[in-house]
Amino acid sequence: MEKILMVCLGNICRSPMAEGIMQSKIDKYKIDAFVDSCGTAAYHVGEMPDRRAVSTLKAYDIDISHLRGRQFVVDDFDNFDHIYVMDEQNYSNVMRKSRHQKDRDKVSMIMNELYKNGNIDVSDPYYGGINGFESTYEMLDQATEIIAQKLSKE
Ligand code: 4NP
């Protein structure tokens, strides 16, 4: 079983959305995979996702209201096969905690699934309006679709 970790800064907007969308594709395509999410920062540990993230996904029949924030830990390198980060800041924060090349090989920016080596950020929607969450959804839906297709072939 492939284990996938979605990582952002606070674990209340982008990465729980990525987890929920990925889980819906795992269910839809009956993929043998596990998905979780976390944040590099501790600000929102134990909190549920931002209400704008919850309501944006509810419109697509995806429920993420049961998720709770947790912080990235070094053990995540051992417990997951793929670590997808949302932006370059998350990338450097995770890479800084890596112990060896095997850890680093697991880490990539999620939008590189669509635009190889593009290093495009899923920008932080936290300080913007609801439209930002809609574009977060669109980006993550496309990226997780590619991940799902790859996992289906494995
Ligand atoms: P996320 O968004 O990283 O997509 O969960 C953020 C949520 C909260 C904060 C920053 C980013 N914050 O600074 O509290």
PDB file of C-alpha atoms and ligand atoms in Angstrom:
ATOM      1  CA  MET A   1       0.000   0.000   0.000  1.00  0.00           C
ATOM      2  CA  GLU A   2       1.325   3.425  -0.994  1.00  0.00           C
ATOM      3  CA  LYS A   3       1.331   6.015   1.768  1.00  0.00           C
ATOM      4  CA  ILE A   4       1.002   9.647   0.773  1.00  0.00           C
ATOM      5  CA  LEU A   5       1.498  12.720   2.941  1.00  0.00           C
ATOM      6  CA  MET A   6       0.234  16.184   1.947  1.00  0.00           C
ATOM      7  CA  VAL A   7       2.094  19.070   3.608  1.00  0.00           C
ATOM      8  CA  CYS A   8       1.409  22.812   3.908  1.00  0.00           C
ATOM      9  CA  LEU A   9       2.146  25.451   6.547  1.00  0.00           C
ATOM     10  CA  GLY A  10      -0.839  25.422   8.906  1.00  0.00           C
ATOM     11  CA  ASN A  11      -2.604  22.131   7.985  1.00  0.00           C
ATOM     12  CA  ILE A  12      -5.962  23.907   7.979  1.00  0.00           C
ATOM     13  CA  CYS A  13      -6.342  25.024   4.338  1.00  0.00           C
ATOM     14  CA  ARG A  14      -4.318  23.487   1.496  1.00  0.00           C
ATOM     15  CA  SER A  15      -3.083  20.148   2.833  1.00  0.00           C
ATOM     16  CA  PRO A  16      -6.372  18.990   4.398  1.00  0.00           C
ATOM     17  CA  MET A  17      -8.027  19.909   1.076  1.00  0.00           C
ATOM     18  CA  ALA A  18      -5.362  17.874  -0.744  1.00  0.00           C
ATOM     19  CA  GLU A  19      -5.974  14.978   1.651  1.00  0.00           C
ATOM     20  CA  GLY A  20      -9.752  15.076   1.161  1.00  0.00           C
ATOM     21  CA  ILE A  21      -9.552  15.309  -2.629  1.00  0.00           C
ATOM     22  CA  MET A  22      -6.923  12.542  -2.798  1.00  0.00           C
ATOM     23  CA  GLN A  23      -9.043  10.333  -0.503  1.00  0.00           C
ATOM     24  CA  SER A  24     -12.058  10.818  -2.787  1.00  0.00           C
ATOM     25  CA  LYS A  25      -9.991   9.607  -5.766  1.00  0.00           C
ATOM     26  CA  ILE A  26      -8.597   6.667  -3.775  1.00  0.00           C
ATOM     27  CA  ASP A  27     -12.209   5.682  -3.069  1.00  0.00           C
ATOM     28  CA  LYS A  28     -13.450   6.373  -6.602  1.00  0.00           C
ATOM     29  CA  TYR A  29     -10.692   4.410  -8.353  1.00  0.00           C
ATOM     30  CA  LYS A  30     -10.379   1.800  -5.557  1.00  0.00           C
ATOM     31  CA  ILE A  31      -6.646   2.470  -5.173  1.00  0.00           C
ATOM     32  CA  ASP A  32      -4.665   0.639  -2.471  1.00  0.00           C
ATOM     33  CA  ALA A  33      -3.290   3.781  -0.818  1.00  0.00           C
ATOM     34  CA  PHE A  34      -3.381   5.757   2.422  1.00  0.00           C
ATOM     35  CA  VAL A  35      -3.346   9.565   2.587  1.00  0.00           C
ATOM     36  CA  ASP A  36      -2.699  11.923   5.496  1.00  0.00           C
ATOM     37  CA  SER A  37      -1.775  15.600   5.861  1.00  0.00           C
ATOM     38  CA  CYS A  38       0.162  17.852   8.214  1.00  0.00           C
ATOM     39  CA  GLY A  39       1.678  21.320   8.524  1.00  0.00           C
ATOM     40  CA  THR A  40       5.262  22.437   8.999  1.00  0.00           C
ATOM     41  CA  ALA A  41       4.079  24.912  11.676  1.00  0.00           C
ATOM     42  CA  ALA A  42       2.362  24.136  14.983  1.00  0.00           C
ATOM     43  CA  TYR A  43      -0.090  27.080  15.056  1.00  0.00           C
ATOM     44  CA  HIS A  44      -3.191  25.010  14.303  1.00  0.00           C
ATOM     45  CA  VAL A  45      -2.438  21.628  15.894  1.00  0.00           C
ATOM     46  CA  GLY A  46      -5.686  19.917  16.941  1.00  0.00           C
ATOM     47  CA  GLU A  47      -7.888  22.338  14.998  1.00  0.00           C
ATOM     48  CA  MET A  48     -10.376  21.415  12.315  1.00  0.00           C
ATOM     49  CA  PRO A  49      -9.817  22.736   8.772  1.00  0.00           C
ATOM     50  CA  ASP A  50     -10.678  26.366   7.980  1.00  0.00           C
ATOM     51  CA  ARG A  51     -14.450  26.702   7.427  1.00  0.00           C
ATOM     52  CA  ARG A  52     -13.804  28.048   3.893  1.00  0.00           C
ATOM     53  CA  ALA A  53     -11.856  24.882   3.040  1.00  0.00           C
ATOM     54  CA  VAL A  54     -14.657  22.726   4.468  1.00  0.00           C
ATOM     55  CA  SER A  55     -17.412  24.571   2.568  1.00  0.00           C
ATOM     56  CA  THR A  56     -15.479  24.681  -0.717  1.00  0.00           C
ATOM     57  CA  LEU A  57     -15.065  20.896  -0.699  1.00  0.00           C
ATOM     58  CA  LYS A  58     -18.605  20.242   0.542  1.00  0.00           C
ATOM     59  CA  ALA A  59     -19.826  21.552  -2.828  1.00  0.00           C
ATOM     60  CA  TYR A  60     -17.885  18.660  -4.426  1.00  0.00           C
ATOM     61  CA  ASP A  61     -19.312  16.111  -1.943  1.00  0.00           C
ATOM     62  CA  ILE A  62     -16.023  15.846  -0.055  1.00  0.00           C
ATOM     63  CA  ASP A  63     -16.208  16.054   3.744  1.00  0.00           C
ATOM     64  CA  ILE A  64     -13.028  17.111   5.563  1.00  0.00           C
ATOM     65  CA  SER A  65     -14.681  18.363   8.762  1.00  0.00           C
ATOM     66  CA  HIS A  66     -13.368  15.386  10.776  1.00  0.00           C
ATOM     67  CA  LEU A  67      -9.694  16.169  10.036  1.00  0.00           C
ATOM     68  CA  ARG A  68      -7.525  17.740  12.766  1.00  0.00           C
ATOM     69  CA  GLY A  69      -4.269  19.635  12.399  1.00  0.00           C
ATOM     70  CA  ARG A  70      -0.937  18.058  13.212  1.00  0.00           C
ATOM     71  CA  GLN A  71       2.657  19.106  12.702  1.00  0.00           C
ATOM     72  CA  PHE A  72       5.195  17.387  10.428  1.00  0.00           C
ATOM     73  CA  VAL A  73       7.604  15.102  12.318  1.00  0.00           C
ATOM     74  CA  VAL A  74      10.845  13.438  11.181  1.00  0.00           C
ATOM     75  CA  ASP A  75       9.168  10.007  11.575  1.00  0.00           C
ATOM     76  CA  ASP A  76       6.945  10.984   8.627  1.00  0.00           C
ATOM     77  CA  PHE A  77       9.924  10.289   6.365  1.00  0.00           C
ATOM     78  CA  ASP A  78       9.801   6.665   7.555  1.00  0.00           C
ATOM     79  CA  ASN A  79       6.023   6.310   7.557  1.00  0.00           C
ATOM     80  CA  PHE A  80       5.257   7.662   4.064  1.00  0.00           C
ATOM     81  CA  ASP A  81       6.335   6.805   0.511  1.00  0.00           C
ATOM     82  CA  HIS A  82       5.561  10.180  -1.083  1.00  0.00           C
ATOM     83  CA  ILE A  83       5.576  13.587   0.612  1.00  0.00           C
ATOM     84  CA  TYR A  84       3.871  16.280  -1.481  1.00  0.00           C
ATOM     85  CA  VAL A  85       4.412  19.889  -0.373  1.00  0.00           C
ATOM     86  CA  MET A  86       2.276  22.830  -1.485  1.00  0.00           C
ATOM     87  CA  ASP A  87       4.919  25.544  -1.892  1.00  0.00           C
ATOM     88  CA  GLU A  88       8.621  26.325  -1.856  1.00  0.00           C
ATOM     89  CA  GLN A  89       8.561  27.390   1.790  1.00  0.00           C
ATOM     90  CA  ASN A  90       7.061  24.024   2.807  1.00  0.00           C
ATOM     91  CA  TYR A  91       9.675  22.356   0.587  1.00  0.00           C
ATOM     92  CA  SER A  92      12.613  23.976   2.359  1.00  0.00           C
ATOM     93  CA  ASN A  93      11.100  23.388   5.804  1.00  0.00           C
ATOM     94  CA  VAL A  94      10.650  19.668   5.120  1.00  0.00           C
ATOM     95  CA  MET A  95      14.016  19.277   3.382  1.00  0.00           C
ATOM     96  CA  ARG A  96      15.756  20.908   6.352  1.00  0.00           C
ATOM     97  CA  LYS A  97      14.485  18.035   8.533  1.00  0.00           C
ATOM     98  CA  SER A  98      15.677  15.305   6.134  1.00  0.00           C
ATOM     99  CA  ARG A  99      18.412  12.972   7.388  1.00  0.00           C
ATOM    100  CA  HIS A 100      19.648  11.419   4.150  1.00  0.00           C
ATOM    101  CA  GLN A 101      19.019  11.184   0.417  1.00  0.00           C
ATOM    102  CA  LYS A 102      16.337   8.521   0.842  1.00  0.00           C
ATOM    103  CA  ASP A 103      14.253  11.063   2.804  1.00  0.00           C
ATOM    104  CA  ARG A 104      14.829  13.804   0.220  1.00  0.00           C
ATOM    105  CA  ASP A 105      13.837  11.517  -2.674  1.00  0.00           C
ATOM    106  CA  LYS A 106      10.320  11.268  -1.203  1.00  0.00           C
ATOM    107  CA  VAL A 107       9.676  15.018  -1.229  1.00  0.00           C
ATOM    108  CA  SER A 108       8.274  16.968  -4.181  1.00  0.00           C
ATOM    109  CA  MET A 109       6.124  19.992  -4.919  1.00  0.00           C
ATOM    110  CA  ILE A 110       2.628  18.781  -5.734  1.00  0.00           C
ATOM    111  CA  MET A 111       2.148  20.999  -8.808  1.00  0.00           C
ATOM    112  CA  ASN A 112       5.243  19.409 -10.370  1.00  0.00           C
ATOM    113  CA  GLU A 113       2.905  16.483 -11.097  1.00  0.00           C
ATOM    114  CA  LEU A 114       1.353  18.752 -13.748  1.00  0.00           C
ATOM    115  CA  TYR A 115       4.266  21.015 -14.633  1.00  0.00           C
ATOM    116  CA  LYS A 116       7.454  18.998 -14.250  1.00  0.00           C
ATOM    117  CA  ASN A 117      10.213  21.147 -12.716  1.00  0.00           C
ATOM    118  CA  GLY A 118       7.834  24.147 -12.818  1.00  0.00           C
ATOM    119  CA  ASN A 119       8.065  24.605  -9.044  1.00  0.00           C
ATOM    120  CA  ILE A 120       4.672  26.308  -9.031  1.00  0.00           C
ATOM    121  CA  ASP A 121       3.235  27.087  -5.584  1.00  0.00           C
ATOM    122  CA  VAL A 122      -0.285  26.204  -4.498  1.00  0.00           C
ATOM    123  CA  SER A 123      -0.517  29.672  -3.010  1.00  0.00           C
ATOM    124  CA  ASP A 124      -1.786  30.129   0.514  1.00  0.00           C
ATOM    125  CA  PRO A 125      -5.521  31.006   0.421  1.00  0.00           C
ATOM    126  CA  TYR A 126      -5.689  31.800   4.168  1.00  0.00           C
ATOM    127  CA  TYR A 127      -5.581  35.598   3.951  1.00  0.00           C
ATOM    128  CA  GLY A 128      -7.716  35.927   0.819  1.00  0.00           C
ATOM    129  CA  GLY A 129     -11.386  35.419   0.028  1.00  0.00           C
ATOM    130  CA  ILE A 130     -13.391  32.334  -0.903  1.00  0.00           C
ATOM    131  CA  ASN A 131     -12.230  32.538  -4.548  1.00  0.00           C
ATOM    132  CA  GLY A 132      -8.734  31.585  -3.423  1.00  0.00           C
ATOM    133  CA  PHE A 133     -10.107  28.342  -2.010  1.00  0.00           C
ATOM    134  CA  GLU A 134     -11.814  27.582  -5.310  1.00  0.00           C
ATOM    135  CA  SER A 135      -8.529  27.934  -7.191  1.00  0.00           C
ATOM    136  CA  THR A 136      -6.814  25.818  -4.527  1.00  0.00           C
ATOM    137  CA  TYR A 137      -9.453  23.160  -5.259  1.00  0.00           C
ATOM    138  CA  GLU A 138      -8.902  23.364  -9.036  1.00  0.00           C
ATOM    139  CA  MET A 139      -5.125  23.023  -8.721  1.00  0.00           C
ATOM    140  CA  LEU A 140      -5.274  20.164  -6.228  1.00  0.00           C
ATOM    141  CA  ASP A 141      -7.962  18.336  -8.183  1.00  0.00           C
ATOM    142  CA  GLN A 142      -5.694  18.294 -11.238  1.00  0.00           C
ATOM    143  CA  ALA A 143      -2.551  17.303  -9.334  1.00  0.00           C
ATOM    144  CA  THR A 144      -4.244  14.529  -7.329  1.00  0.00           C
ATOM    145  CA  GLU A 145      -5.864  13.175 -10.510  1.00  0.00           C
ATOM    146  CA  ILE A 146      -2.365  12.593 -11.938  1.00  0.00           C
ATOM    147  CA  ILE A 147      -1.166  11.020  -8.687  1.00  0.00           C
ATOM    148  CA  ALA A 148      -4.239   8.761  -8.707  1.00  0.00           C
ATOM    149  CA  GLN A 149      -3.601   7.705 -12.323  1.00  0.00           C
ATOM    150  CA  LYS A 150       0.030   6.866 -11.499  1.00  0.00           C
ATOM    151  CA  LEU A 151      -0.964   4.844  -8.427  1.00  0.00           C
ATOM    152  CA  SER A 152      -3.595   2.948 -10.428  1.00  0.00           C
ATOM    153  CA  LYS A 153      -0.865   1.706 -12.755  1.00  0.00           C
ATOM    154  CA  GLU A 154       1.527   0.619  -9.990  1.00  0.00           C
TER     155      GLU A 154
HETATM  156  P1  4NP B   1      -2.361  26.440   5.068  1.00  0.00           P
HETATM  157  O1  4NP B   1      -2.783  27.957   5.316  1.00  0.00           O
HETATM  158  O2  4NP B   1      -0.853  26.380   5.195  1.00  0.00           O
HETATM  159  O3  4NP B   1      -2.820  26.180   3.676  1.00  0.00           O
HETATM  160  O4  4NP B   1      -3.081  25.622   6.106  1.00  0.00           O
HETATM  161  C1  4NP B   1      -2.394  28.690   6.442  1.00  0.00           C
HETATM  162  C2  4NP B   1      -3.199  28.671   7.540  1.00  0.00           C
HETATM  163  C3  4NP B   1      -2.848  29.426   8.645  1.00  0.00           C
HETATM  164  C4  4NP B   1      -1.695  30.182   8.638  1.00  0.00           C
HETATM  165  C5  4NP B   1      -0.893  30.184   7.538  1.00  0.00           C
HETATM  166  C6  4NP B   1      -1.241  29.418   6.432  1.00  0.00           C
HETATM  167  N1  4NP B   1      -1.366  30.979   9.760  1.00  0.00           N
HETATM  168  O5  4NP B   1      -0.378  31.714   9.689  1.00  0.00           O
HETATM  169  O6  4NP B   1      -2.063  30.920  10.779  1.00  0.00           O
END
